[in-house]
mmCIF file of C-alpha atoms in Angstrom:
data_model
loop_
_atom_site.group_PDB
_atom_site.id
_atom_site.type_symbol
_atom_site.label_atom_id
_atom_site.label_comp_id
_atom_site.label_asym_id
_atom_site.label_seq_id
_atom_site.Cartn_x
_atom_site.Cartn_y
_atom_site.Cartn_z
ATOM 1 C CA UNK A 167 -30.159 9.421 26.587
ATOM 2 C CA UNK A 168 -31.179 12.867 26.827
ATOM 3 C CA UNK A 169 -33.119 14.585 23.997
ATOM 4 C CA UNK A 170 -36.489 16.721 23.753
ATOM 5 C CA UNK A 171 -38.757 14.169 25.434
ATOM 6 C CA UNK A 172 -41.039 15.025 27.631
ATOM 7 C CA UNK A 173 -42.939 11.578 28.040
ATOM 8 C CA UNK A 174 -42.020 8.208 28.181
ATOM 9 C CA UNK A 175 -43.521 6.078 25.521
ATOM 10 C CA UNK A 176 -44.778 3.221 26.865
ATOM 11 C CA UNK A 177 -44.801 0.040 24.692
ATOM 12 C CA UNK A 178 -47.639 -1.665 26.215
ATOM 13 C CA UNK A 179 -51.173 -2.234 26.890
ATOM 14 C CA UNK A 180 -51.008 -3.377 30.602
ATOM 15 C CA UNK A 181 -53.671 -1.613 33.029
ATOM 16 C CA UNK A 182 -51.161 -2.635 35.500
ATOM 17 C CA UNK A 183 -48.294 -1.143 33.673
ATOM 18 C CA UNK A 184 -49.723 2.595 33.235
ATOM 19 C CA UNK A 185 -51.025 2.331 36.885
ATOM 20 C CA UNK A 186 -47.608 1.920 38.192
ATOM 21 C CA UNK A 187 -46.041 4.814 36.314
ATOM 22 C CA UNK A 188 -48.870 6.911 37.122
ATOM 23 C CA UNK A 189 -48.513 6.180 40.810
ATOM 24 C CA UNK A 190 -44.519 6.808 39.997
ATOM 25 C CA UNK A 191 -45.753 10.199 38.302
ATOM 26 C CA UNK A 192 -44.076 9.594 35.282
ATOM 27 C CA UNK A 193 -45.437 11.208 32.292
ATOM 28 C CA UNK A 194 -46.195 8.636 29.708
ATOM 29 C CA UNK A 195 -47.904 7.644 26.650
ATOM 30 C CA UNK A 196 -49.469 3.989 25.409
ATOM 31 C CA UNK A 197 -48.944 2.734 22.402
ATOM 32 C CA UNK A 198 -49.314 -0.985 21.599
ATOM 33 C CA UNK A 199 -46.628 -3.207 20.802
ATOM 34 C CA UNK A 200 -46.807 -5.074 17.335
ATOM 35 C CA UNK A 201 -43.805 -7.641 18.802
ATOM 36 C CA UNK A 202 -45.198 -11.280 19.130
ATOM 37 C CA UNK A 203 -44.009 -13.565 22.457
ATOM 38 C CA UNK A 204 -42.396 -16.974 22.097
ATOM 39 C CA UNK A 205 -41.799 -18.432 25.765
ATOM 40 C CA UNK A 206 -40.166 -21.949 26.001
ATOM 41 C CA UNK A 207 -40.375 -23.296 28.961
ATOM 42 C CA UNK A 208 -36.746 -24.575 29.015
ATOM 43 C CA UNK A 209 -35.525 -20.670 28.032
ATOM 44 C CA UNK A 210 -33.371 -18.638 30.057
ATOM 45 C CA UNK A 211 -35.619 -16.951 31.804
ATOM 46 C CA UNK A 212 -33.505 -13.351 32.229
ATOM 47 C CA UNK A 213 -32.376 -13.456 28.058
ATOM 48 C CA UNK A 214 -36.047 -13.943 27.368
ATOM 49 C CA UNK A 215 -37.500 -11.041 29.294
ATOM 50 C CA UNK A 216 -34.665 -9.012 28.097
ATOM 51 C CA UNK A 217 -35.463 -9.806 24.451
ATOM 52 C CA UNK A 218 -39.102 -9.546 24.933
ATOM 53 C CA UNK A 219 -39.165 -5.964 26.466
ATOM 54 C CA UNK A 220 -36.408 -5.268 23.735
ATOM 55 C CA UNK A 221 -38.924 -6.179 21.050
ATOM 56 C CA UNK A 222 -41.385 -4.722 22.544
ATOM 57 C CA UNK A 223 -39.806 -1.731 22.397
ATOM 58 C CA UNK A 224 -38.344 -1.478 19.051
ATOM 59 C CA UNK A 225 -41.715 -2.179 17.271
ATOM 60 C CA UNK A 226 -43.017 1.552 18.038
ATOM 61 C CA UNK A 227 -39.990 3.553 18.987
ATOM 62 C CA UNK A 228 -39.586 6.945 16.995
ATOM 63 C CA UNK A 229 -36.806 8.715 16.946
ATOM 64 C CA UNK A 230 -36.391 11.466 19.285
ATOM 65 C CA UNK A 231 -38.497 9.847 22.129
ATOM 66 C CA UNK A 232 -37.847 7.474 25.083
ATOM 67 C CA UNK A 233 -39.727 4.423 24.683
ATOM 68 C CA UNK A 234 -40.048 1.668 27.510
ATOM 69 C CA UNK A 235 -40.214 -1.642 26.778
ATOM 70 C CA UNK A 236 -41.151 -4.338 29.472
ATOM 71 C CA UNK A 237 -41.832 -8.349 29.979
ATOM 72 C CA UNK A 238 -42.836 -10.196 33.489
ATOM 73 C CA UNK A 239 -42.456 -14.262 33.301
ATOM 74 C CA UNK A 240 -42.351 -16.519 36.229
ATOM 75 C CA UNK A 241 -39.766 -19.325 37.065
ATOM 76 C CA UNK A 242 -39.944 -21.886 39.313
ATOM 77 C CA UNK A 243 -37.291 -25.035 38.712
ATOM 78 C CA UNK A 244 -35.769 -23.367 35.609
ATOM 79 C CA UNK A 245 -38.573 -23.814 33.997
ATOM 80 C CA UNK A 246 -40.652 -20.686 32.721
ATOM 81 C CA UNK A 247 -44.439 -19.891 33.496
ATOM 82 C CA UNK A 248 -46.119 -17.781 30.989
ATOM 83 C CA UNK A 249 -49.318 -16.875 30.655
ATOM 84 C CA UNK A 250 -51.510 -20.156 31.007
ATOM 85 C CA UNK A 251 -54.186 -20.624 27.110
ATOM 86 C CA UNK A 252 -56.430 -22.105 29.638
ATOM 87 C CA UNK A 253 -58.214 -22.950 32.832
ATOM 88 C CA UNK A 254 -56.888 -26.149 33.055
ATOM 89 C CA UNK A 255 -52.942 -24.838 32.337
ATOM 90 C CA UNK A 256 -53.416 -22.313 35.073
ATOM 91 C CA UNK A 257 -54.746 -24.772 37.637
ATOM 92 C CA UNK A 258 -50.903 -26.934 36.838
ATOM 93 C CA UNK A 259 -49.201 -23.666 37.003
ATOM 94 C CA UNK A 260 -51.263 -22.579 40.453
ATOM 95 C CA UNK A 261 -50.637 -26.049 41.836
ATOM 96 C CA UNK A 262 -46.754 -26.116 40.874
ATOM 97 C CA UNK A 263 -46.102 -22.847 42.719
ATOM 98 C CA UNK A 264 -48.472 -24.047 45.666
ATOM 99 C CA UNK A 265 -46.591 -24.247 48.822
ATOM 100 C CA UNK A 266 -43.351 -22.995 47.170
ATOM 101 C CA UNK A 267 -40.991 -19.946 46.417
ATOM 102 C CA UNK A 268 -40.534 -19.041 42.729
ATOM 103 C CA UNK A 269 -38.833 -15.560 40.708
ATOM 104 C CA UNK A 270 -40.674 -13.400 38.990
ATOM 105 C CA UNK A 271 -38.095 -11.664 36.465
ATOM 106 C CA UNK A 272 -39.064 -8.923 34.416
ATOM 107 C CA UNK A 273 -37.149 -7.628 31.458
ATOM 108 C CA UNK A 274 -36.842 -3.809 31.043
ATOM 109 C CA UNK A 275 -35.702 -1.908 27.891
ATOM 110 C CA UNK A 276 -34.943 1.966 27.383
ATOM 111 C CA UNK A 277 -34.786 3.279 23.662
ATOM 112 C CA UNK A 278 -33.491 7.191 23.279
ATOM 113 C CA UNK A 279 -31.166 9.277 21.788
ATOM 114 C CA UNK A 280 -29.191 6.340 19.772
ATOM 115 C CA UNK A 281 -29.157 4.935 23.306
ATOM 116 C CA UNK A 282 -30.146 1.476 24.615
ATOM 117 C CA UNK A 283 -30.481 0.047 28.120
ATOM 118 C CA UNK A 284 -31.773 -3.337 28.871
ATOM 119 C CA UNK A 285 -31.840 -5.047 31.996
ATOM 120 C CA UNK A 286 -33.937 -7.303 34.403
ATOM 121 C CA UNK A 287 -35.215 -7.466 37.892
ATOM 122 C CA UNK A 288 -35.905 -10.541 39.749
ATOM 123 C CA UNK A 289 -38.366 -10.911 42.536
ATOM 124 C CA UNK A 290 -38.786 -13.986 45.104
ATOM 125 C CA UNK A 291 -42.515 -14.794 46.120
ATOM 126 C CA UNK A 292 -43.986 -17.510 48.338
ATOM 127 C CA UNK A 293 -47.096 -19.123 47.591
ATOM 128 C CA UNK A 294 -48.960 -19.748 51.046
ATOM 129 C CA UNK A 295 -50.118 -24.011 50.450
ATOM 130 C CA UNK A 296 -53.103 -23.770 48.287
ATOM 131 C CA UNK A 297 -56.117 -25.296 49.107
ATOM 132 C CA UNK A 298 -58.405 -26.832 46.211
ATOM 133 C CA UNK A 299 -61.097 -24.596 47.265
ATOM 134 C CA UNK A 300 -58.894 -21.847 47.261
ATOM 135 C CA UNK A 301 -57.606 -22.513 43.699
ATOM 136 C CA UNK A 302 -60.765 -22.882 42.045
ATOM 137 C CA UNK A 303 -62.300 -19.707 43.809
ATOM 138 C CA UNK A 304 -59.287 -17.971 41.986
ATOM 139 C CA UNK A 305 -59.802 -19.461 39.005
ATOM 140 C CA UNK A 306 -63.566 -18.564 38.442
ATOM 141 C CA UNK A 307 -62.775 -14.916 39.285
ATOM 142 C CA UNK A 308 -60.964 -14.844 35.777
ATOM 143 C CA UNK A 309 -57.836 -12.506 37.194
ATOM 144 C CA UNK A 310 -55.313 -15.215 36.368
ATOM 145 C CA UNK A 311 -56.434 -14.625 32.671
ATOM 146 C CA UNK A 312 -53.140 -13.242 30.780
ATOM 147 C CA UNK A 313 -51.164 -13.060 33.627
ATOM 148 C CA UNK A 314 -47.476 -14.948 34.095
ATOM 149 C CA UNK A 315 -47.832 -17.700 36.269
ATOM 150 C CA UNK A 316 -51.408 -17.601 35.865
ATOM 151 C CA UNK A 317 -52.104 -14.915 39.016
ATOM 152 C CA UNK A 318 -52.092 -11.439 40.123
ATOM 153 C CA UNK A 319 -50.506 -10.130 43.473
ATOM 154 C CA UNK A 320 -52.223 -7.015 43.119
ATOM 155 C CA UNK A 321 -56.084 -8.208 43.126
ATOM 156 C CA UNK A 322 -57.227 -11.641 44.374
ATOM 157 C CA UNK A 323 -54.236 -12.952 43.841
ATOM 158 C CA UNK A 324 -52.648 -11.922 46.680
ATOM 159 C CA UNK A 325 -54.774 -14.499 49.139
ATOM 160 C CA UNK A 326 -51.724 -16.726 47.226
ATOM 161 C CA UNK A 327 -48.976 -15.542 48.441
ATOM 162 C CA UNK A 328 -47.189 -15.462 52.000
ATOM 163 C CA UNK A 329 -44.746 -13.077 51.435
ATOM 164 C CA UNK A 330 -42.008 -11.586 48.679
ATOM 165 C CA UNK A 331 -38.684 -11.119 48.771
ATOM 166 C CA UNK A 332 -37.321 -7.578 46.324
ATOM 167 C CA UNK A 333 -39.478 -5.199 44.535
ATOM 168 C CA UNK A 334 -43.179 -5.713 44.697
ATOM 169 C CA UNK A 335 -43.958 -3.200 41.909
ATOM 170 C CA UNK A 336 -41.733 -6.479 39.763
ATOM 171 C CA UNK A 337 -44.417 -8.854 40.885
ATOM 172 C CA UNK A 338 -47.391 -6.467 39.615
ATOM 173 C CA UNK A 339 -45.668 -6.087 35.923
ATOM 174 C CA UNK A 340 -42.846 -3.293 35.966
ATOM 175 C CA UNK A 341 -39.940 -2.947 38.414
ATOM 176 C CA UNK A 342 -40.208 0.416 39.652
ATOM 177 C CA UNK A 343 -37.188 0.251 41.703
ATOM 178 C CA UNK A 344 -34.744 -0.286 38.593
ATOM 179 C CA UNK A 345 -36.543 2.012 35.974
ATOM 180 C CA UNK A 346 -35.977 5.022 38.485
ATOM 181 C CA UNK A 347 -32.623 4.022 38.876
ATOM 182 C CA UNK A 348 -32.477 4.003 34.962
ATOM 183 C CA UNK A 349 -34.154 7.436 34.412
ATOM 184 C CA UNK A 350 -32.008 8.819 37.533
ATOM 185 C CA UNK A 351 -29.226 7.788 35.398
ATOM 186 C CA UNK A 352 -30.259 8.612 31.663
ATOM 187 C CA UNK A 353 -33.491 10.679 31.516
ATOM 188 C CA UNK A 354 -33.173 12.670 34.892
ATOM 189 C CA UNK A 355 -35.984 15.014 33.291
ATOM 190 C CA UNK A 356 -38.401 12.182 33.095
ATOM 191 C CA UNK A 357 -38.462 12.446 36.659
ATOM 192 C CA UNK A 358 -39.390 16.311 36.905
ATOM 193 C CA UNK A 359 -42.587 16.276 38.854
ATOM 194 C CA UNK A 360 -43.651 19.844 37.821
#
Protein backbone atom coordinates (compact mmCIF):
# COMPACT_ATOMS: atom_id res chain seq x y z
CA UNK A 1 0.00 0.00 0.00
CA UNK A 2 2.70 2.21 0.88
CA UNK A 3 2.39 6.02 0.47
CA UNK A 4 3.00 9.19 2.82
CA UNK A 5 0.75 8.06 5.68
CA UNK A 6 1.61 8.38 8.83
CA UNK A 7 -1.79 7.40 10.59
CA UNK A 8 -4.31 5.04 10.04
CA UNK A 9 -7.69 6.48 9.47
CA UNK A 10 -10.01 4.84 11.34
CA UNK A 11 -13.61 4.59 9.99
CA UNK A 12 -15.38 4.33 13.16
CA UNK A 13 -16.77 5.60 16.28
CA UNK A 14 -16.19 2.53 18.60
CA UNK A 15 -14.59 3.39 22.18
CA UNK A 16 -13.64 -0.14 21.91
CA UNK A 17 -12.15 0.19 18.52
CA UNK A 18 -9.61 3.22 19.26
CA UNK A 19 -8.79 1.48 22.63
CA UNK A 20 -7.49 -1.50 20.91
CA UNK A 21 -5.26 0.33 18.45
CA UNK A 22 -4.08 2.50 21.08
CA UNK A 23 -3.10 -0.45 23.24
CA UNK A 24 -1.57 -1.85 19.67
CA UNK A 25 0.23 1.69 19.44
CA UNK A 26 -0.94 2.37 16.21
CA UNK A 27 -1.22 5.89 15.26
CA UNK A 28 -4.71 6.64 14.19
CA UNK A 29 -7.35 9.05 13.50
CA UNK A 30 -11.49 8.82 13.93
CA UNK A 31 -13.59 9.80 11.59
CA UNK A 32 -17.21 8.59 11.40
CA UNK A 33 -18.55 6.43 8.88
CA UNK A 34 -21.60 7.78 6.78
CA UNK A 35 -22.21 3.81 5.51
CA UNK A 36 -25.64 2.49 6.83
CA UNK A 37 -25.86 -1.50 8.14
CA UNK A 38 -28.38 -3.95 6.74
CA UNK A 39 -27.95 -7.40 8.71
CA UNK A 40 -30.32 -10.30 7.68
CA UNK A 41 -30.35 -12.78 9.79
CA UNK A 42 -30.22 -15.53 7.10
CA UNK A 43 -26.88 -13.56 5.47
CA UNK A 44 -23.62 -15.01 5.14
CA UNK A 45 -22.22 -13.99 7.95
CA UNK A 46 -18.28 -13.58 6.57
CA UNK A 47 -19.67 -11.60 3.00
CA UNK A 48 -21.58 -9.34 5.33
CA UNK A 49 -18.80 -8.24 7.64
CA UNK A 50 -16.62 -8.02 4.68
CA UNK A 51 -19.03 -5.64 2.92
CA UNK A 52 -19.81 -3.77 5.98
CA UNK A 53 -16.16 -2.85 6.98
CA UNK A 54 -15.75 -2.29 3.09
CA UNK A 55 -18.44 0.38 3.26
CA UNK A 56 -17.41 1.56 6.07
CA UNK A 57 -14.39 2.32 4.74
CA UNK A 58 -15.04 3.78 1.44
CA UNK A 59 -17.47 6.45 2.84
CA UNK A 60 -14.40 8.64 4.27
CA UNK A 61 -11.32 7.36 2.57
CA UNK A 62 -9.09 10.18 0.90
CA UNK A 63 -6.68 9.56 -1.26
CA UNK A 64 -3.25 9.26 -0.09
CA UNK A 65 -4.18 7.78 3.39
CA UNK A 66 -4.81 4.29 4.87
CA UNK A 67 -8.19 4.02 6.08
CA UNK A 68 -9.51 0.95 8.21
CA UNK A 69 -12.69 -0.21 7.91
CA UNK A 70 -14.21 -2.81 10.42
CA UNK A 71 -17.66 -4.84 11.33
CA UNK A 72 -18.15 -7.48 14.41
CA UNK A 73 -21.58 -9.69 14.06
CA UNK A 74 -22.29 -12.80 15.93
CA UNK A 75 -23.49 -16.26 14.57
CA UNK A 76 -24.83 -18.93 16.21
CA UNK A 77 -26.89 -21.68 13.86
CA UNK A 78 -26.21 -19.68 10.65
CA UNK A 79 -28.17 -17.30 11.73
CA UNK A 80 -26.70 -13.68 12.42
CA UNK A 81 -26.96 -11.63 15.78
CA UNK A 82 -26.72 -7.97 15.38
CA UNK A 83 -27.14 -5.48 17.57
CA UNK A 84 -30.52 -6.18 19.51
CA UNK A 85 -33.37 -2.42 18.99
CA UNK A 86 -34.36 -3.54 22.37
CA UNK A 87 -34.38 -5.02 25.82
CA UNK A 88 -36.59 -7.58 25.01
CA UNK A 89 -34.45 -8.66 21.53
CA UNK A 90 -31.35 -8.83 23.64
CA UNK A 91 -32.86 -11.01 26.36
CA UNK A 92 -33.76 -13.79 22.96
CA UNK A 93 -30.34 -13.15 21.73
CA UNK A 94 -28.70 -13.63 25.53
CA UNK A 95 -30.90 -16.68 26.02
CA UNK A 96 -30.07 -18.29 22.45
CA UNK A 97 -26.32 -18.14 23.11
CA UNK A 98 -26.94 -19.32 26.85
CA UNK A 99 -25.22 -22.50 27.49
CA UNK A 100 -23.74 -22.62 23.94
CA UNK A 101 -20.66 -21.88 21.61
CA UNK A 102 -21.22 -19.31 18.84
CA UNK A 103 -18.51 -17.16 16.18
CA UNK A 104 -17.96 -13.89 16.42
CA UNK A 105 -16.64 -12.83 12.79
CA UNK A 106 -15.45 -9.54 12.14
CA UNK A 107 -14.90 -8.05 8.74
CA UNK A 108 -11.71 -5.97 8.18
CA UNK A 109 -10.98 -3.60 5.22
CA UNK A 110 -7.62 -1.69 4.26
CA UNK A 111 -7.95 1.29 1.69
CA UNK A 112 -4.34 2.84 0.39
CA UNK A 113 -2.39 3.57 -2.37
CA UNK A 114 -5.05 2.22 -5.14
CA UNK A 115 -4.82 -0.80 -2.83
CA UNK A 116 -7.57 -2.88 -1.17
CA UNK A 117 -7.49 -5.68 1.39
CA UNK A 118 -10.51 -7.19 2.91
CA UNK A 119 -10.73 -10.05 5.03
CA UNK A 120 -12.38 -11.58 8.23
CA UNK A 121 -11.53 -13.18 11.48
CA UNK A 122 -13.64 -15.58 13.26
CA UNK A 123 -13.65 -16.17 16.95
CA UNK A 124 -15.38 -19.18 18.99
CA UNK A 125 -16.89 -18.15 22.49
CA UNK A 126 -18.80 -20.16 25.10
CA UNK A 127 -21.50 -18.76 26.99
CA UNK A 128 -21.26 -20.25 30.67
CA UNK A 129 -25.52 -21.43 31.22
CA UNK A 130 -27.17 -18.24 32.06
CA UNK A 131 -29.14 -17.86 34.90
CA UNK A 132 -32.37 -15.51 34.77
CA UNK A 133 -30.93 -13.50 37.46
CA UNK A 134 -27.86 -13.31 35.74
CA UNK A 135 -29.43 -12.10 32.45
CA UNK A 136 -31.46 -9.45 33.77
CA UNK A 137 -28.54 -8.06 36.03
CA UNK A 138 -26.80 -7.69 32.53
CA UNK A 139 -29.44 -6.27 31.00
CA UNK A 140 -30.15 -3.31 33.47
CA UNK A 141 -26.43 -2.40 33.36
CA UNK A 142 -27.18 -1.14 29.70
CA UNK A 143 -23.59 -2.59 28.22
CA UNK A 144 -25.40 -4.90 25.81
CA UNK A 145 -26.75 -1.59 24.24
CA UNK A 146 -25.25 -1.52 20.49
CA UNK A 147 -23.29 -4.36 20.85
CA UNK A 148 -23.50 -7.72 18.39
CA UNK A 149 -25.09 -10.35 20.12
CA UNK A 150 -26.35 -8.02 22.57
CA UNK A 151 -23.02 -8.25 25.11
CA UNK A 152 -19.60 -7.16 25.77
CA UNK A 153 -16.61 -9.52 26.74
CA UNK A 154 -14.66 -6.70 27.76
CA UNK A 155 -16.95 -5.15 30.70
CA UNK A 156 -19.75 -7.09 32.44
CA UNK A 157 -20.10 -9.12 29.84
CA UNK A 158 -17.56 -11.30 30.48
CA UNK A 159 -19.47 -13.02 33.74
CA UNK A 160 -21.13 -14.67 30.22
CA UNK A 161 -18.72 -16.38 28.91
CA UNK A 162 -16.63 -19.63 29.88
CA UNK A 163 -14.02 -19.41 27.63
CA UNK A 164 -12.95 -18.41 23.73
CA UNK A 165 -11.42 -20.10 21.27
CA UNK A 166 -8.93 -17.46 18.58
CA UNK A 167 -8.33 -13.86 19.01
CA UNK A 168 -9.93 -12.14 21.92
CA UNK A 169 -9.16 -8.60 20.65
CA UNK A 170 -12.09 -10.19 17.62
CA UNK A 171 -14.55 -10.63 20.42
CA UNK A 172 -14.01 -6.90 21.80
CA UNK A 173 -14.60 -5.31 18.08
CA UNK A 174 -11.27 -5.47 15.93
CA UNK A 175 -9.03 -8.50 15.32
CA UNK A 176 -5.74 -7.39 16.28
CA UNK A 177 -4.06 -10.50 15.34
CA UNK A 178 -4.97 -10.16 11.47
CA UNK A 179 -4.65 -6.27 11.08
CA UNK A 180 -0.89 -6.63 12.25
CA UNK A 181 -0.47 -9.30 9.98
CA UNK A 182 -2.02 -6.88 7.31
CA UNK A 183 0.14 -3.79 8.17
CA UNK A 184 3.28 -6.29 8.56
CA UNK A 185 2.46 -7.02 5.08
CA UNK A 186 1.32 -3.62 3.40
CA UNK A 187 1.96 -0.63 5.72
CA UNK A 188 5.12 -1.93 7.66
CA UNK A 189 5.55 1.90 8.70
CA UNK A 190 2.26 1.92 10.45
CA UNK A 191 3.90 -0.20 12.82
CA UNK A 192 6.99 2.18 13.62
CA UNK A 193 6.69 2.72 17.31
CA UNK A 194 8.97 5.83 17.39
Amino acid sequence: MGGAQDRLTLASTSPQRRAILEQLRIRFEVVAPDYVEDDPPDADPAALVRRHAEGKARSVHAPGRLTLGVDTTVVLDGRVYGKAGDREEARLMLDRLSGRTHTVVSGLCLLGAGDEVVAHELTDVTFRLLAPGLVDTYLASGEWEGRAGAYAIQGLGGRLVERIEGDYLNVVGLPGALLVSLLERHAPKMLETT
